[in-house]
Amino acid sequence: MNDVSITLPDGSRRTVPAGTAVRDIAASISPRLAKAAIAGVVDDRPVDLSFALEKDASVRIVTPDSPEALTIYRHSTAHLLAAAVTNLFPAVQCGIGPPTDEGFFYDFVVPRPFVPEDLEAIEKKMRELAQQDLPFERQMWRRDEARQFFGSRNEPLKVQLIDEKTEGQSDVSCYTIKDRDTFVDFCLGPHVPSTGRLKGFKLLSTSNAYWKGDAKNAPMQRVYGTAFFSDKELQAYLIRIEEAKKRDHRKIGRDQKLFMFHPWAPGATFWLAKGTTLYNTLADYMRRILIPAGYEEVKAPIVFNKALWETSGHWAHYRQNMFLVDTEHEQMGLKAMNCPGHMLLFSSEARSYRDLPIRFHEQTPLHRNEASGVLSGLTRVRQFSQDDAHCFVMESQIGEEVERVLRLVQRVYGDFGLTPEMKLSTRPPEYLGTVEQWNHAEAELKRALDAVGERYSINEGDGAFYGPKIDFDVTDAIGRKWQCATIQLDYNLPERFDLKYVGADNAEHRPVVIHRAIYGSFERFIALLIEHFAGAWPLWLAPVQAVVLPISDRHVAYARDVRDQLAGAGLRVELDERQEKIGYKIREAQLQKVPYMLVAGDREAAEGTVSVRDRLAGDTGSRRVDEFIAAAQDEIRSKAMKAPVLQETTN
């Protein structure tokens, strides 16, 4: 038998007989590592512990602390779910069951929808199978054998997957749990060694789904679950899920009368009065940030002839996601993004290098024809607006301009009490332009990121085909990540629209476009803020900043005067003059999470004061109206984040 040489992560080398399994490598290193091992990575390819080494390779043992571990663990738990379902409901057809960032799901074609009692039974069966410590085994089947096997079991979806994913192959990979009768799935793996490794899991919910997400295909039931290596992590996640339900922006938006939806306008938000105030506060704030930074606000049309979209490339590659309009024998498309219109604005007059950078900013509505099944509150809509901008620069200005944008992102997110995590995505395998252009652009983006002093990660090969990009994630008050801002370099659209400027050498040159959005979309950013603050807005954002509460009818006239003083000073204020007890009015305002409640009674009317109740601190005593106004204006100017955003939802 021949020997093979393996290289371990510390650079050391070992010689082992050909055919040695990865689990034996772990055991040869230490018994402790062998016990902790769940999989391996051989030459950067994740594999099962049973994988046999037949040639020289680098080998790394995957343990619960490894970056791949949770994905493998959750994928294995998805198989455990499918095994339980097929044991309890033999008539089901299995679809796909991938791991996700939050857990896993599996899709099934079922005779009837699952009910909560079904989930309880399925989870119980999963635990039974886990306690039996059944082995996961990878088996290589002849392709025709696999197709025939799944076809004979009335699983046409598996046959379809085999046809699509293994064309030209003679063998396919299938995994069993114990044996073919207990559970078998067409899958590339890898998986944990046995079901006994799967302990910290929980089924969460079901939903309707369609095969491959297409409503024309078979309707399915999707079962969601989550899994962690420890019960402590699982319980912490479940607590977070409950906290997330309290913070659901759809519920808070309804309770605070911020927005609504209607079936006659699916995926389009009706902004109610308070929501419109919040929306406009964000829009005006962004304008106050951008105009001093050299941005020009513009408004391009909402509907364009298809010639624009053909020029931009969207007609060929994005048309199915657009709303199309036929009028007077012209084909038109509703604007799905602002960039093509901004290309026309740039090309509308001669440009000199002295004019650059040119920065166009726009907040007009965009429309994308999202499938009805994926619409969800403010986070997935068909009509939305972005704080969108396009900066037209020379190659030599890329680094400086990106640094300016990065500092804007830092400032904006800082004002909301959010810290962005930055990711640089570099040249993909297929790209536009030259390697030299990409190398220069990536170097400039790295220099800009280093200059602002924030940590960032690099996603190798994940850039857009037209240029590298920087994406930003923010973590909300309960630990969830939201993808918001983006900065993208673009060599493609300037080429397509033949954009030019005259350089210092009196020759024509092609500008580079920097696409950038800081909020992302207003709708999604507002959803993030609602759930981050749990509707308990800091004063500068609150749609209603104060409510004046007269104790009785005889105090209404004075309360109106107080309201008028606050409104005249620019505060957003309401008057509650209902004939209700003051305690009831306070409780109502507290439920609405109004930052300040100003009580007006006999003493306050006589002294020209108000009794101030802080949403968090409670009764803070009596103050003159002008003193309260001055203090509130200072708090607004400073954008103070005094609200403990996690504590308030647990009251």
XYZ file of C-alpha atoms in Angstrom:
651
model
C 0.000 0.000 0.000
C 1.328 3.446 -0.900
C 1.787 6.222 1.633
C 0.459 9.754 1.322
C 1.799 12.943 2.868
C -0.589 15.213 4.741
C 0.050 18.810 5.784
C -1.635 20.037 8.990
C -2.662 23.640 9.706
C 0.508 24.308 11.741
C 2.610 23.399 8.701
C 3.758 20.053 10.055
C 3.703 17.000 7.783
C 2.807 13.384 8.439
C 2.998 10.258 6.335
C 0.051 7.848 6.529
C -1.056 4.838 4.496
C -3.249 5.630 1.495
C -6.889 5.111 2.406
C -6.515 6.510 5.930
C -9.769 8.182 7.042
C -9.879 11.756 8.288
C -11.169 10.517 11.664
C -7.991 8.448 12.044
C -5.899 11.548 11.381
C -7.767 13.306 14.209
C -7.211 10.321 16.520
C -3.498 10.261 15.730
C -3.220 13.912 16.773
C -5.045 13.531 20.093
C -7.972 11.617 21.635
C -9.531 14.937 22.606
C -9.486 16.162 19.013
C -10.952 12.865 17.804
C -13.834 13.236 20.262
C -14.536 16.825 19.210
C -14.185 16.233 15.449
C -17.343 16.471 13.332
C -15.854 16.715 9.816
C -12.695 17.599 7.952
C -11.385 19.959 5.295
C -9.117 18.352 2.695
C -7.459 20.719 0.220
C -10.095 23.366 1.097
C -12.965 20.913 0.468
C -15.241 20.033 3.420
C -15.515 16.254 3.819
C -16.903 13.662 6.215
C -14.704 12.101 8.877
C -14.967 8.845 6.894
C -13.286 10.446 3.855
C -10.297 8.335 2.766
C -7.066 10.097 1.806
C -5.709 8.695 -1.458
C -3.146 11.375 -2.352
C -1.000 14.060 -0.733
C -3.205 16.779 0.749
C -3.602 19.494 3.355
C -5.923 18.384 6.144
C -7.778 20.336 8.808
C -10.081 18.797 11.411
C -13.434 20.565 11.863
C -14.566 20.936 15.481
C -17.437 23.005 16.937
C -15.072 25.999 17.042
C -14.314 25.860 13.300
C -15.939 28.395 10.951
C -17.649 25.656 8.890
C -18.916 23.703 11.877
C -22.301 25.309 12.481
C -23.246 25.093 8.806
C -22.441 21.352 8.745
C -24.276 20.828 12.038
C -27.406 22.615 10.803
C -27.339 20.828 7.455
C -27.209 17.519 9.307
C -30.107 18.621 11.518
C -32.127 19.418 8.380
C -31.581 15.790 7.299
C -32.662 14.643 10.761
C -35.854 16.710 10.326
C -36.527 15.098 6.938
C -35.936 11.624 8.400
C -38.484 12.325 11.144
C -41.046 13.696 8.692
C -40.741 10.766 6.276
C -41.040 8.294 9.154
C -44.188 9.971 10.480
C -45.736 10.923 7.119
C -44.703 8.313 4.528
C -46.687 10.002 1.737
C -44.595 13.204 1.727
C -42.137 14.141 -0.990
C -38.837 15.714 0.064
C -37.577 18.880 -1.596
C -34.430 20.622 -0.360
C -33.152 21.245 3.158
C -30.287 23.748 3.352
C -28.680 25.392 6.375
C -29.244 29.152 6.790
C -27.687 31.965 8.788
C -30.349 31.468 11.458
C -30.779 27.685 11.359
C -32.192 25.447 8.634
C -35.352 24.561 6.753
C -36.696 21.683 4.701
C -39.409 21.790 2.033
C -41.980 19.014 1.660
C -44.878 18.237 -0.645
C -47.565 17.089 1.792
C -51.188 15.937 1.519
C -52.215 18.648 3.997
C -50.491 21.574 5.719
C -48.635 20.856 8.932
C -50.280 22.049 12.167
C -48.578 22.876 15.502
C -49.274 19.371 16.803
C -47.395 17.983 13.801
C -44.336 20.064 14.665
C -44.392 18.725 18.208
C -44.565 15.150 16.928
C -41.817 15.755 14.367
C -39.482 17.264 16.940
C -40.169 14.371 19.322
C -39.284 11.917 16.549
C -36.105 13.864 15.789
C -35.022 13.479 19.403
C -35.747 9.753 19.289
C -33.567 9.380 16.188
C -30.841 11.501 17.782
C -30.839 9.350 20.930
C -30.365 6.222 18.796
C -27.040 7.677 17.587
C -27.607 6.505 14.003
C -24.729 6.903 11.539
C -24.725 9.347 8.628
C -23.190 7.463 5.711
C -22.162 8.810 2.329
C -22.772 6.342 -0.491
C -21.797 6.749 -4.130
C -24.528 5.369 -6.409
C -24.612 4.942 -10.134
C -26.560 7.892 -11.539
C -29.155 5.675 -13.225
C -29.562 3.682 -10.006
C -30.209 6.866 -8.017
C -32.748 8.153 -10.542
C -34.552 4.805 -10.546
C -34.484 4.532 -6.747
C -36.030 7.952 -6.090
C -38.452 7.551 -8.977
C -39.718 4.252 -7.545
C -40.342 6.015 -4.215
C -42.501 8.666 -5.911
C -39.931 11.431 -5.350
C -39.817 13.184 -8.740
C -38.259 16.300 -7.212
C -35.161 14.317 -6.255
C -34.996 12.876 -9.758
C -35.191 16.411 -11.144
C -32.349 17.563 -8.869
C -30.187 14.632 -9.941
C -30.867 15.438 -13.606
C -29.983 19.109 -13.129
C -26.977 18.830 -10.832
C -25.197 15.690 -12.045
C -25.444 15.896 -15.815
C -22.488 14.101 -17.346
C -21.557 12.310 -14.114
C -21.565 8.555 -13.751
C -21.949 8.520 -9.955
C -23.938 10.644 -7.506
C -23.579 11.241 -3.774
C -26.366 10.108 -1.436
C -26.535 10.110 2.360
C -28.368 7.651 4.544
C -29.274 7.875 8.202
C -28.774 4.283 9.410
C -29.970 2.746 6.124
C -32.064 3.436 3.024
C -35.263 2.487 4.808
C -34.747 4.954 7.668
C -33.755 7.906 5.449
C -31.820 8.604 2.290
C -31.241 11.880 0.439
C -29.388 13.004 -2.656
C -26.797 15.328 -1.132
C -23.162 16.378 -1.442
C -22.642 16.687 2.321
C -20.628 16.646 4.467
C -22.473 15.670 7.622
C -21.707 14.943 11.247
C -20.742 11.302 11.944
C -24.020 10.332 13.629
C -27.353 11.656 14.848
C -26.122 11.475 18.422
C -24.069 14.613 17.790
C -27.291 16.585 17.215
C -28.642 17.836 20.529
C -29.398 21.575 20.589
C -32.187 21.971 18.036
C -35.714 23.353 17.938
C -38.432 23.488 15.287
C -39.831 26.995 15.013
C -42.553 27.368 12.405
C -43.992 26.364 9.051
C -44.879 28.399 5.997
C -46.146 27.932 2.474
C -43.507 27.618 -0.220
C -43.139 26.613 -3.853
C -40.654 24.308 -5.504
C -37.693 26.500 -6.499
C -39.624 29.564 -5.287
C -41.803 29.609 -8.399
C -45.563 29.893 -7.835
C -46.113 27.887 -11.037
C -44.496 24.862 -9.399
C -45.736 22.459 -6.746
C -46.945 24.053 -3.488
C -44.922 22.906 -0.498
C -44.724 23.195 3.269
C -41.488 24.657 4.601
C -40.499 23.684 8.139
C -38.080 26.072 9.840
C -35.799 25.154 12.699
C -32.579 26.185 14.354
C -29.681 24.322 15.896
C -26.673 25.123 18.069
C -23.876 23.100 19.577
C -24.948 23.917 23.134
C -28.314 24.187 24.819
C -27.171 27.516 26.307
C -26.705 28.985 22.820
C -30.050 27.558 21.727
C -31.918 29.053 24.685
C -30.266 32.434 24.142
C -31.395 32.324 20.507
C -34.971 31.387 21.459
C -35.083 34.308 23.895
C -33.862 36.533 21.074
C -36.626 35.203 18.822
C -39.234 36.112 21.436
C -37.660 39.546 21.765
C -37.782 39.906 17.984
C -41.528 39.177 18.005
C -42.063 42.088 20.394
C -40.005 44.281 18.091
C -41.648 43.185 14.825
C -41.801 46.381 12.777
C -45.135 45.329 11.280
C -46.765 45.157 14.714
C -45.146 48.334 16.042
C -45.896 50.148 12.788
C -49.555 49.227 13.201
C -49.671 50.069 16.924
C -47.963 53.437 16.447
C -49.961 54.184 13.274
C -46.858 54.623 11.132
C -47.843 52.737 7.979
C -50.271 50.254 6.472
C -50.645 47.996 3.444
C -53.638 47.177 1.276
C -54.214 44.196 -1.046
C -55.022 46.576 -3.904
C -51.434 47.852 -3.795
C -49.366 44.784 -2.839
C -45.835 45.582 -1.775
C -46.426 49.342 -1.685
C -46.438 51.182 1.624
C -49.148 53.604 2.731
C -47.307 56.007 5.013
C -49.705 57.346 7.636
C -49.240 60.799 9.148
C -46.781 59.752 11.866
C -44.899 57.456 9.512
C -44.664 60.232 6.948
C -43.204 62.490 9.640
C -40.592 59.836 10.429
C -39.867 59.285 6.733
C -39.448 63.012 6.091
C -37.248 63.385 9.179
C -34.879 60.795 7.737
C -35.022 62.299 4.248
C -34.334 65.836 5.499
C -31.549 64.612 7.778
C -29.839 62.958 4.815
C -30.154 66.149 2.763
C -28.560 68.162 5.588
C -25.670 65.697 5.579
C -25.158 65.493 1.819
C -25.622 69.030 0.541
C -22.671 70.422 2.561
C -20.669 67.405 1.349
C -20.993 68.568 -2.254
C -23.987 66.535 -3.451
C -26.593 67.925 -5.843
C -30.138 66.626 -5.350
C -31.771 65.691 -8.649
C -34.993 64.030 -9.782
C -35.048 61.820 -12.858
C -38.251 60.481 -14.471
C -40.065 57.458 -13.068
C -40.822 55.876 -16.490
C -38.281 55.425 -19.285
C -38.407 54.077 -22.816
C -36.919 50.620 -23.141
C -33.999 52.172 -25.056
C -32.582 53.403 -21.752
C -32.799 49.937 -20.221
C -31.303 48.362 -23.352
C -28.366 50.735 -23.120
C -27.856 50.032 -19.428
C -28.157 46.268 -19.929
C -31.163 45.889 -17.634
C -33.548 45.050 -20.493
C -31.598 41.886 -21.264
C -30.756 40.858 -17.707
C -33.330 42.408 -15.360
C -36.514 42.913 -17.389
C -38.400 40.132 -15.554
C -38.003 42.130 -12.323
C -39.352 45.360 -13.804
C -42.869 46.734 -14.212
C -43.410 47.263 -17.936
C -45.837 49.671 -19.598
C -47.016 49.770 -23.215
C -48.164 53.175 -24.412
C -48.680 54.483 -27.950
C -46.712 51.594 -29.405
C -43.765 52.290 -27.068
C -42.460 49.861 -24.508
C -41.610 51.590 -21.255
C -40.272 50.420 -17.907
C -40.818 51.852 -14.436
C -37.546 52.913 -12.869
C -36.027 50.046 -10.884
C -32.824 51.903 -10.025
C -31.577 55.479 -10.337
C -28.212 54.911 -11.995
C -29.225 54.883 -15.703
C -31.043 58.198 -15.325
C -28.002 59.712 -13.655
C -25.884 58.612 -16.614
C -28.153 60.712 -18.843
C -27.809 63.667 -16.492
C -24.018 63.445 -16.604
C -23.972 63.190 -20.408
C -26.384 66.127 -20.848
C -23.517 68.628 -21.082
C -19.783 68.739 -21.663
C -17.737 67.886 -18.578
C -14.202 68.892 -17.633
C -11.810 67.292 -15.176
C -12.232 70.507 -13.200
C -15.927 69.586 -12.652
C -15.132 66.225 -11.060
C -16.182 64.757 -8.716
C -19.829 65.313 -9.653
C -22.228 63.875 -7.075
C -25.931 63.311 -7.901
C -28.285 62.407 -5.045
C -31.895 61.257 -5.502
C -34.733 59.996 -3.296
C -37.496 59.312 -5.839
C -39.578 56.082 -5.814
C -38.301 52.892 -7.447
C -40.321 49.848 -8.475
C -39.268 46.206 -8.680
C -41.618 43.372 -9.536
C -40.926 41.125 -6.557
C -42.843 37.846 -6.367
C -45.897 38.142 -4.118
C -44.708 35.245 -1.971
C -41.590 37.078 -0.795
C -43.214 40.413 0.118
C -42.736 41.084 3.834
C -43.590 44.296 5.654
C -41.106 47.054 4.891
C -38.195 44.679 4.349
C -39.353 43.303 0.979
C -41.545 45.633 -1.061
C -42.259 46.504 -4.680
C -42.155 50.292 -4.285
C -39.362 51.912 -2.303
C -36.950 54.831 -2.279
C -33.223 54.939 -1.676
C -30.893 57.623 -0.395
C -29.170 56.935 -3.662
C -26.171 58.784 -5.087
C -23.705 58.436 -7.935
C -20.299 60.074 -7.813
C -18.531 60.587 -11.135
C -14.771 60.660 -10.609
C -11.443 60.332 -12.349
C -9.414 57.173 -11.693
C -7.041 59.237 -9.571
C -9.940 60.387 -7.342
C -11.303 56.940 -6.426
C -9.494 56.564 -3.110
C -10.219 60.072 -1.860
C -13.894 59.905 -2.853
C -14.431 56.478 -1.292
C -12.836 57.729 1.918
C -15.277 60.673 1.929
C -18.186 58.269 1.520
C -16.873 56.003 4.280
C -16.691 58.938 6.667
C -20.261 59.870 5.750
C -21.361 56.322 6.559
C -19.578 56.483 9.909
C -21.216 59.800 10.757
C -24.724 58.749 9.752
C -24.656 55.396 11.508
C -23.100 57.033 14.561
C -26.054 59.412 14.786
C -28.345 56.375 14.989
C -26.177 54.619 17.554
C -25.189 51.923 15.050
C -21.711 50.589 14.269
C -21.147 49.317 10.718
C -19.096 46.230 9.860
C -17.354 46.647 6.522
C -16.707 43.998 3.848
C -14.602 44.562 0.730
C -15.533 42.334 -2.218
C -12.836 41.898 -4.856
C -12.544 40.898 -8.535
C -14.772 37.946 -9.513
C -13.756 35.316 -12.107
C -15.736 37.145 -14.804
C -15.203 40.888 -14.825
C -15.317 43.989 -16.994
C -12.198 46.035 -17.638
C -8.532 45.236 -17.171
C -6.698 43.553 -14.313
C -4.702 46.763 -13.901
C -7.900 48.776 -13.399
C -9.163 46.286 -10.835
C -5.865 46.170 -8.973
C -5.800 49.952 -8.803
C -9.436 50.173 -7.695
C -9.064 47.502 -5.012
C -5.881 49.114 -3.707
C -7.652 52.469 -3.478
C -10.613 50.963 -1.629
C -8.266 49.260 0.839
C -6.391 52.524 1.349
C -9.655 54.346 2.045
C -10.783 51.649 4.496
C -7.446 51.807 6.304
C -7.657 55.612 6.439
C -10.983 55.643 8.311
C -9.631 53.237 10.910
C -12.432 50.661 10.885
C -11.865 46.914 10.831
C -12.998 45.213 7.646
C -13.021 41.781 6.091
C -12.306 40.793 2.494
C -14.641 38.655 0.400
C -12.308 37.402 -2.295
C -13.927 37.172 -5.726
C -17.328 38.436 -4.548
C -17.321 41.799 -6.309
C -19.804 42.721 -9.022
C -18.647 42.067 -12.581
C -18.413 45.819 -13.156
C -16.281 46.723 -10.140
C -15.285 46.012 -6.522
C -17.610 47.003 -3.712
C -17.824 47.652 0.022
C -20.900 46.422 1.879
C -21.932 47.331 5.406
C -23.708 45.243 8.025
C -25.100 46.701 11.231
C -26.060 44.736 14.316
C -29.283 45.739 16.060
C -30.073 45.783 19.773
C -30.729 42.045 19.933
C -27.791 40.909 17.842
C -29.293 40.537 14.357
C -27.302 41.691 11.337
C -28.866 43.924 8.694
C -27.227 44.686 5.354
C -27.734 48.374 4.578
C -25.142 50.635 3.011
C -23.107 49.829 -0.064
C -20.338 51.456 -2.106
C -19.760 50.037 -5.606
C -17.244 51.022 -8.249
C -18.567 50.815 -11.789
C -16.632 50.766 -15.056
C -19.593 49.299 -16.963
C -22.249 52.025 -17.142
C -19.809 54.811 -18.137
C -18.770 52.557 -21.027
C -22.346 51.693 -22.019
C -23.463 55.334 -21.967
C -20.215 56.549 -23.566
C -19.590 59.033 -20.751
C -16.660 61.400 -21.229
C -14.870 64.286 -19.648
C -12.039 66.409 -21.014
C -8.857 65.933 -19.017
C -5.980 68.289 -18.253
C -4.306 66.921 -21.388
C -7.271 68.227 -23.447
C -8.148 64.641 -24.413
C -11.350 62.748 -23.696
C -11.387 60.283 -20.803
C -13.914 57.888 -19.280
C -15.082 58.646 -15.720
C -15.568 55.987 -13.072
C -18.930 55.869 -11.263
C -19.237 55.223 -7.540
C -22.699 53.963 -6.625
C -23.424 54.576 -2.961
C -26.372 54.349 -0.599
C -26.121 54.817 3.167
C -29.596 53.904 4.391
C -30.015 51.462 1.525
C -33.763 51.811 1.074
C -35.800 54.062 3.350
C -38.302 51.267 3.888
C -35.786 48.683 5.025
C -33.852 51.204 7.115
C -37.031 52.284 8.891
C -37.833 48.613 9.592
C -34.351 48.256 11.088
C -34.797 51.358 13.248
C -38.246 50.315 14.467
C -36.932 46.918 15.559
C -33.654 48.298 16.926
C -35.411 50.872 19.107
C -38.504 48.678 19.612
C -40.539 51.778 18.715
C -39.017 53.741 21.638
C -37.572 56.485 19.463
C -34.821 58.847 20.535
C -36.242 62.343 20.723
C -34.816 63.600 17.433
C -36.515 60.777 15.487
C -39.782 60.416 17.408
C -42.826 61.174 15.219
C -44.455 62.620 18.354
C -41.852 64.123 20.663
C -44.170 65.277 23.434
C -47.830 65.064 24.392
C -49.560 67.645 26.572
C -52.010 66.129 29.071
C -54.543 68.474 30.741
C -55.784 67.014 34.031
C -59.354 68.208 33.505
C -61.464 70.321 31.162
C -60.581 73.549 32.913
C -56.927 73.013 32.069
C -57.470 72.494 28.338
C -57.022 76.161 27.389
C -53.661 76.332 29.160
C -52.633 72.969 27.662
C -53.428 74.327 24.188
C -51.179 77.289 24.852
C -48.372 74.943 25.924
C -48.859 72.884 22.776
C -48.707 76.001 20.616
C -45.478 77.138 22.294
C -43.829 73.771 21.663
C -45.076 73.608 18.065
C -43.894 77.147 17.456
C -40.423 76.101 18.622
C -40.398 73.294 16.053
C -41.248 70.380 18.329
C -43.624 67.651 17.199
C -46.334 67.773 19.828
C -49.871 66.485 20.376
C -52.597 67.482 22.815
C -54.703 64.811 24.514
C -57.865 66.671 25.497
C -60.076 63.610 25.825
C -62.328 63.479 28.866
C -60.348 60.703 30.501
C -58.556 60.392 33.835
C -54.969 61.628 33.798
C -53.638 58.189 34.765
C -55.297 56.667 31.705
C -53.817 59.371 29.437
C -50.343 58.762 30.852
C -50.616 55.020 30.335
C -51.768 55.550 26.742
C -48.829 57.869 26.014
C -46.464 55.411 27.687
C -47.777 52.570 25.500
C -47.185 54.764 22.460
C -43.640 55.344 23.803
C -43.880 59.127 23.519
C -40.585 60.510 24.874
C -42.135 63.232 27.056
C -45.542 63.646 28.724
C -46.307 67.170 29.937
C -49.040 67.267 32.593
C -50.955 70.536 32.996
C -53.096 71.215 36.101
C -53.992 74.123 38.393
C -50.474 74.721 39.729
C -48.875 74.463 36.296
C -51.388 76.898 34.785
C -50.807 79.365 37.613
C -47.000 79.147 37.414
C -46.555 78.814 33.639
C -44.957 75.377 34.020
C -45.563 71.751 33.090
C -45.035 68.608 35.133
C -42.614 66.561 33.015
C -42.767 62.801 32.756
C -39.851 61.148 30.959
C -40.714 57.914 29.148
C -37.868 56.175 30.953
C -37.239 58.113 34.151
C -40.874 58.792 35.038
C -41.820 61.990 36.883
C -38.886 64.443 36.709
C -40.629 67.415 38.323
C -42.011 70.766 37.269
C -40.297 72.992 34.696
C -41.045 76.260 32.984
C -42.247 75.722 29.451
C -39.356 77.669 27.911
C -36.863 75.624 29.965
C -38.372 72.384 28.709
C -38.267 73.639 25.111
C -34.601 74.613 25.406
C -33.655 71.271 26.966
C -35.588 69.339 24.314
C -33.947 71.308 21.511
C -30.511 70.561 22.982
C -31.372 66.854 23.136
C -32.538 66.927 19.512
C -29.428 68.771 18.327
C -27.128 66.295 20.086
C -29.136 63.315 18.767
C -28.864 61.831 22.234
C -29.372 58.065 22.492
C -30.373 57.930 26.136
C -32.980 55.188 25.651
C -31.726 51.721 26.674
C -33.132 50.063 23.570
C -33.146 46.554 25.019
C -34.608 47.291 28.436
C -37.794 48.993 27.327
C -39.313 46.000 25.558
C -39.086 43.838 28.667
C -41.208 46.141 30.841
